[in-house]
Every structure is written in C-alpha cells, then in structure tokens.
Amino acid sequence: GAGVSQSPSNKVTEKGKDVELRCDPISGHTALYWYRQSLGQGLEFLIYFQGNSAPDKSGLPSDRFSAERTGGSVSTLTIQRTQQEDSAVYLCASTGGYYGYTFGSGTRLTVV
Amino acid sequence: ELKVEQNPLFLSMQEGKNYTIYCNYSTTSDRLYWYRQDPGKSLESLFVLLSNGAVKQEGRLMASLDTKARLSTLHITAAVHDLSATYFCAVDTNGNQFYFGTGTSLTVIP
C-alpha cells in the first residue's frame, strides 16, 4: 500500500482482556517496528522485525506482550491480560533503508 | 544504551521570531532524523541527515548535523502558528532501531 496501515485506530478494552493490534507496512519494506507512546511522552521502543531474522524483542515491557510478523509483511502486536498502564498509542513504522521510518497513524488503546 | 537529549522540552515563541532546537546524542552515529507530530496524530518525517555537515532546509525549518559534536539542530526562522507541534529527533546507530529524543513541544503565539 501507499502507507503504513494500522487497525483498529481506537480500541477500548476492559482490564484483563486480550487485544490484538495490526500493522500493514509499506510493500517492500523489510523492517517493521512497534513503538508505544504514552500521553505527552516520547516514544518507547517495543520490538523490531528485519526480514526473516529473529525479532529484537528487547523493548517488550513484560511477557504479556508479544508480536509476530507473518510472511514478512503484516504484523500483529498482542497484549494479554491488559492493565490500565498499557493504555497508550501504539505506533507501527516500516523502513526499506536509511531514509527513515514511515509511521502508521497509530492505535489508541484505552484499558478501563 | 544510546541517550538522545533534546532541549528545550517546551518552547513558546512569538510569530516572526527565530529559535533553535538542539538534539544531543551519546554515541557515534552518521544518521539522524527529525520528525514532527501534531496533537493526536502520528509522526511525519521532516529531515534525513546522513553525514557530517549535512544541512537540509524546508520552508522555515533548517536542520543540520555535526557528528563530531554529536549534535543536530533544528532552526526555525520567522515562526508561524502552523509550526506549532512536537518535534522529535531520532538517531540510528546500527540500523536496528531508532532512539528518539524526548521531543520538543513548540507553541507559536500570534
């Protein structure tokens, strides 16, 4: 596609429920990233996928968070047993080289 | 771990004035990026700086990179209200991930 597509754009969930966030990167981009941005804060790195290599999961805050990337394209970020502190905007980005990331519009997650 | 510091964190300036946002980082890198984020929106790429001494300009914004000093600047000339946003710099050291600064929230007052 022309840009990075994320869905849903907004998600309200009850504490303890699982959620899945989806990212469809730009076609041909080999690298895909997930970041989290809490209200008024900077960007927190979560996970990075590069081609067929093992993902860099060093930023995942707990074992409730996981992500996968199927076929080197679409990625899903899963948060199990959501907590209120998980409320944030989850941003996905992809890149095909040194020219920087292209970000999606984000998923705003609210845990109530 | 690489640290990226921006200052100021908050900037309120009058229309027509000039100002500079600074981005310092703690390790060697030849690649630095500037992004703009409007409230409730995602990040938009502004500048890509890929070598020492690189300078890029777009409208009232100009970015530069000094890799020896580990410093990038984003200079605003004759600010206008439309420039109000949060500006992030990001450093790429190994091609694996970007390290983002804390952001500078800019408000341009008429």
Coordinates of C-alpha atoms in Angstrom, one line a residue:
Chain A
G1 CA 0.0 0.0 0.0
A2 CA 0.9 3.6 -0.2
G3 CA 1.5 4.0 3.6
V4 CA 1.7 2.1 6.8
S5 CA -1.8 1.0 7.8
Q6 CA -2.8 0.3 11.4
S7 CA -6.0 -1.1 12.8
P8 CA -8.0 -0.5 14.8
S9 CA -7.5 3.2 15.1
N10 CA -9.1 3.2 18.5
K11 CA -9.6 0.3 21.0
V12 CA -11.3 0.4 24.4
T13 CA -11.0 -2.8 26.3
E14 CA -11.7 -4.0 29.8
K15 CA -8.8 -4.7 32.2
G16 CA -7.8 -8.3 31.9
K17 CA -8.9 -8.8 28.3
D18 CA -6.5 -9.6 25.5
V19 CA -6.1 -7.3 22.5
E20 CA -4.6 -7.6 19.1
L21 CA -3.2 -4.6 17.1
R22 CA -2.5 -4.9 13.4
C23 CA 0.1 -3.2 11.2
D24 CA 0.3 -3.5 7.5
P25 CA 3.7 -2.0 6.4
I26 CA 4.6 -0.4 3.1
S27 CA 5.0 -3.0 0.4
G28 CA 8.7 -4.0 0.1
H29 CA 9.8 -2.6 3.4
T30 CA 11.8 -5.2 5.1
A31 CA 12.0 -3.7 8.6
L32 CA 9.0 -3.2 10.9
Y33 CA 8.9 -1.6 14.3
W34 CA 6.5 -1.2 17.1
Y35 CA 6.7 1.7 19.5
R36 CA 4.5 2.9 22.3
Q37 CA 3.7 6.5 23.2
S38 CA 2.0 7.4 26.4
L39 CA 0.1 10.6 26.7
G40 CA 2.5 13.6 26.4
Q41 CA 5.6 11.3 26.4
G42 CA 8.2 10.3 23.9
L43 CA 8.4 7.0 22.0
E44 CA 9.2 3.7 23.7
F45 CA 10.7 1.0 21.5
L46 CA 8.9 -2.3 21.8
I47 CA 10.0 -4.7 19.0
Y48 CA 11.8 -4.8 15.7
F49 CA 11.5 -7.2 12.8
Q50 CA 14.0 -7.4 9.9
G51 CA 13.3 -9.7 7.1
N52 CA 13.5 -13.4 8.2
S53 CA 15.8 -12.7 11.1
A54 CA 14.8 -13.3 14.7
P55 CA 13.0 -10.2 16.0
D56 CA 14.6 -7.9 18.5
K57 CA 12.2 -8.1 21.5
S58 CA 14.3 -6.2 23.9
G59 CA 11.8 -3.4 24.4
L60 CA 8.8 -5.5 25.3
P61 CA 7.8 -4.4 28.8
S62 CA 6.5 -7.8 30.0
D63 CA 5.7 -11.3 28.9
R64 CA 2.1 -10.2 28.4
F65 CA 3.3 -8.5 25.2
S66 CA 4.1 -10.5 22.1
A67 CA 4.3 -9.8 18.4
E68 CA 4.6 -11.7 15.2
R69 CA 5.1 -10.9 11.6
T70 CA 3.7 -13.3 9.1
G71 CA 5.2 -13.7 5.6
G72 CA 7.5 -10.8 6.2
S73 CA 4.6 -8.4 5.9
V74 CA 1.7 -7.9 8.3
S75 CA 2.5 -7.7 12.0
T76 CA 0.3 -8.3 15.0
L77 CA 1.0 -7.0 18.5
T78 CA -0.8 -8.9 21.1
I79 CA -1.3 -7.8 24.7
Q80 CA -2.6 -10.3 27.1
R81 CA -4.5 -9.6 30.3
T82 CA -4.4 -5.9 29.7
Q83 CA -3.7 -3.5 32.5
Q84 CA -4.5 0.2 32.8
E85 CA -0.8 1.1 32.4
D86 CA -1.0 -0.4 28.9
S87 CA -3.2 2.5 27.8
A88 CA -1.2 4.4 25.2
V89 CA -0.9 5.0 21.5
Y90 CA 0.8 2.1 19.7
L91 CA 2.7 3.1 16.6
C92 CA 4.0 0.9 13.9
A93 CA 6.6 2.0 11.4
S94 CA 8.4 0.4 8.5
T95 CA 11.5 1.2 6.5
G96 CA 13.3 0.0 3.5
G97 CA 16.6 1.6 4.1
Y98 CA 18.4 4.6 5.6
Y99 CA 15.7 7.1 4.7
G100 CA 13.9 6.9 8.0
Y101 CA 10.8 5.4 9.2
T102 CA 7.3 5.8 7.8
F103 CA 4.8 5.7 10.7
G104 CA 1.3 4.5 10.7
S105 CA -1.4 6.6 12.2
G106 CA -1.4 4.5 15.4
T107 CA -3.8 2.6 17.6
R108 CA -5.1 4.4 20.6
L109 CA -5.6 1.8 23.3
T110 CA -7.6 2.6 26.4
V111 CA -7.9 0.0 29.2
V112 CA -10.8 0.6 31.5
Chain B
E1 CA 22.4 2.4 25.8
L2 CA 22.3 5.4 23.5
K3 CA 20.8 8.5 25.0
V4 CA 19.2 11.2 22.9
E5 CA 18.5 14.5 24.6
Q6 CA 16.5 17.4 23.2
N7 CA 16.3 20.9 24.6
P8 CA 14.3 22.7 25.3
L9 CA 11.4 20.3 26.1
F10 CA 8.9 23.1 25.8
L11 CA 9.2 26.2 23.7
S12 CA 6.8 29.1 23.4
M13 CA 7.7 31.7 20.9
Q14 CA 6.1 34.6 19.1
E15 CA 5.4 34.6 15.5
G16 CA 8.2 36.1 13.4
K17 CA 10.9 35.1 15.8
N18 CA 13.8 32.7 15.3
Y19 CA 14.8 29.8 17.5
T20 CA 16.9 26.7 17.6
I21 CA 16.1 23.2 19.0
Y22 CA 19.0 21.1 20.0
C23 CA 19.5 17.3 19.8
N24 CA 22.5 15.8 21.5
Y25 CA 23.2 12.1 21.4
S26 CA 25.7 10.0 23.3
T27 CA 27.4 7.7 20.8
T28 CA 28.7 7.7 17.3
S29 CA 26.2 7.9 14.5
D30 CA 26.1 9.3 11.0
R31 CA 22.3 9.1 10.7
L32 CA 19.9 11.5 12.3
Y33 CA 16.2 12.2 11.6
W34 CA 13.7 14.8 12.5
Y35 CA 10.0 14.2 12.9
R36 CA 7.0 16.4 13.5
Q37 CA 4.0 15.3 15.5
D38 CA 0.7 17.2 15.6
P39 CA -1.6 16.6 18.6
G40 CA -3.4 13.3 18.2
K41 CA -1.5 12.5 15.0
S42 CA 1.3 10.2 14.0
L43 CA 4.9 11.2 13.2
E44 CA 5.7 12.9 10.0
S45 CA 9.2 12.7 8.6
L46 CA 10.8 16.2 8.2
F47 CA 14.5 15.7 7.5
V48 CA 17.0 12.9 7.0
L49 CA 20.6 13.7 7.7
L50 CA 23.1 11.1 6.7
S51 CA 26.5 12.6 7.0
N52 CA 28.6 15.0 9.0
G53 CA 27.9 18.6 7.9
A54 CA 24.6 17.7 6.3
V55 CA 22.2 20.6 6.1
K56 CA 18.6 20.3 4.9
Q57 CA 16.0 23.1 4.6
E58 CA 12.3 23.1 4.0
G59 CA 10.4 26.3 4.3
R60 CA 11.1 27.9 7.6
L61 CA 12.9 24.9 9.1
M62 CA 16.5 24.0 8.6
A63 CA 18.3 21.0 10.1
S64 CA 22.0 20.4 10.4
L65 CA 24.2 17.6 11.7
D66 CA 27.6 17.7 13.4
T67 CA 28.6 14.1 14.0
K68 CA 31.8 15.1 15.8
A69 CA 30.0 17.1 18.3
R70 CA 27.1 14.5 18.3
L71 CA 24.7 17.4 17.8
S72 CA 21.9 18.2 15.5
T73 CA 20.0 21.4 15.4
L74 CA 16.6 22.3 14.0
H75 CA 16.4 26.0 13.3
I76 CA 13.1 27.9 13.0
T77 CA 13.1 31.1 11.0
A78 CA 10.3 33.7 11.4
A79 CA 8.0 31.3 13.1
V80 CA 4.3 31.0 12.1
H81 CA 1.4 29.4 14.0
D82 CA 1.3 26.4 11.7
L83 CA 4.7 25.3 13.0
S84 CA 3.2 24.6 16.4
A85 CA 3.7 20.8 17.0
T86 CA 6.1 18.5 18.9
Y87 CA 9.4 17.8 17.2
F88 CA 11.4 14.7 17.7
C89 CA 14.9 13.9 16.7
A90 CA 15.9 10.2 16.3
V91 CA 19.4 8.6 16.0
D92 CA 20.1 5.3 14.2
T93 CA 23.4 3.7 15.2
N94 CA 23.2 0.2 13.9
G95 CA 20.2 0.0 11.6
N96 CA 18.2 -1.9 14.1
Q97 CA 16.2 0.7 15.8
F98 CA 16.0 4.4 16.2
Y99 CA 16.5 6.1 19.5
F100 CA 14.2 9.0 19.9
G101 CA 14.7 12.2 21.8
T102 CA 12.1 13.3 24.4
G103 CA 10.5 15.7 22.0
T104 CA 10.2 19.5 22.0
S105 CA 6.7 20.9 22.2
L106 CA 6.6 24.1 20.2
T107 CA 3.9 26.7 20.6
V108 CA 3.9 29.7 18.3
I109 CA 1.9 32.6 19.7
P110 CA 0.4 35.1 17.3

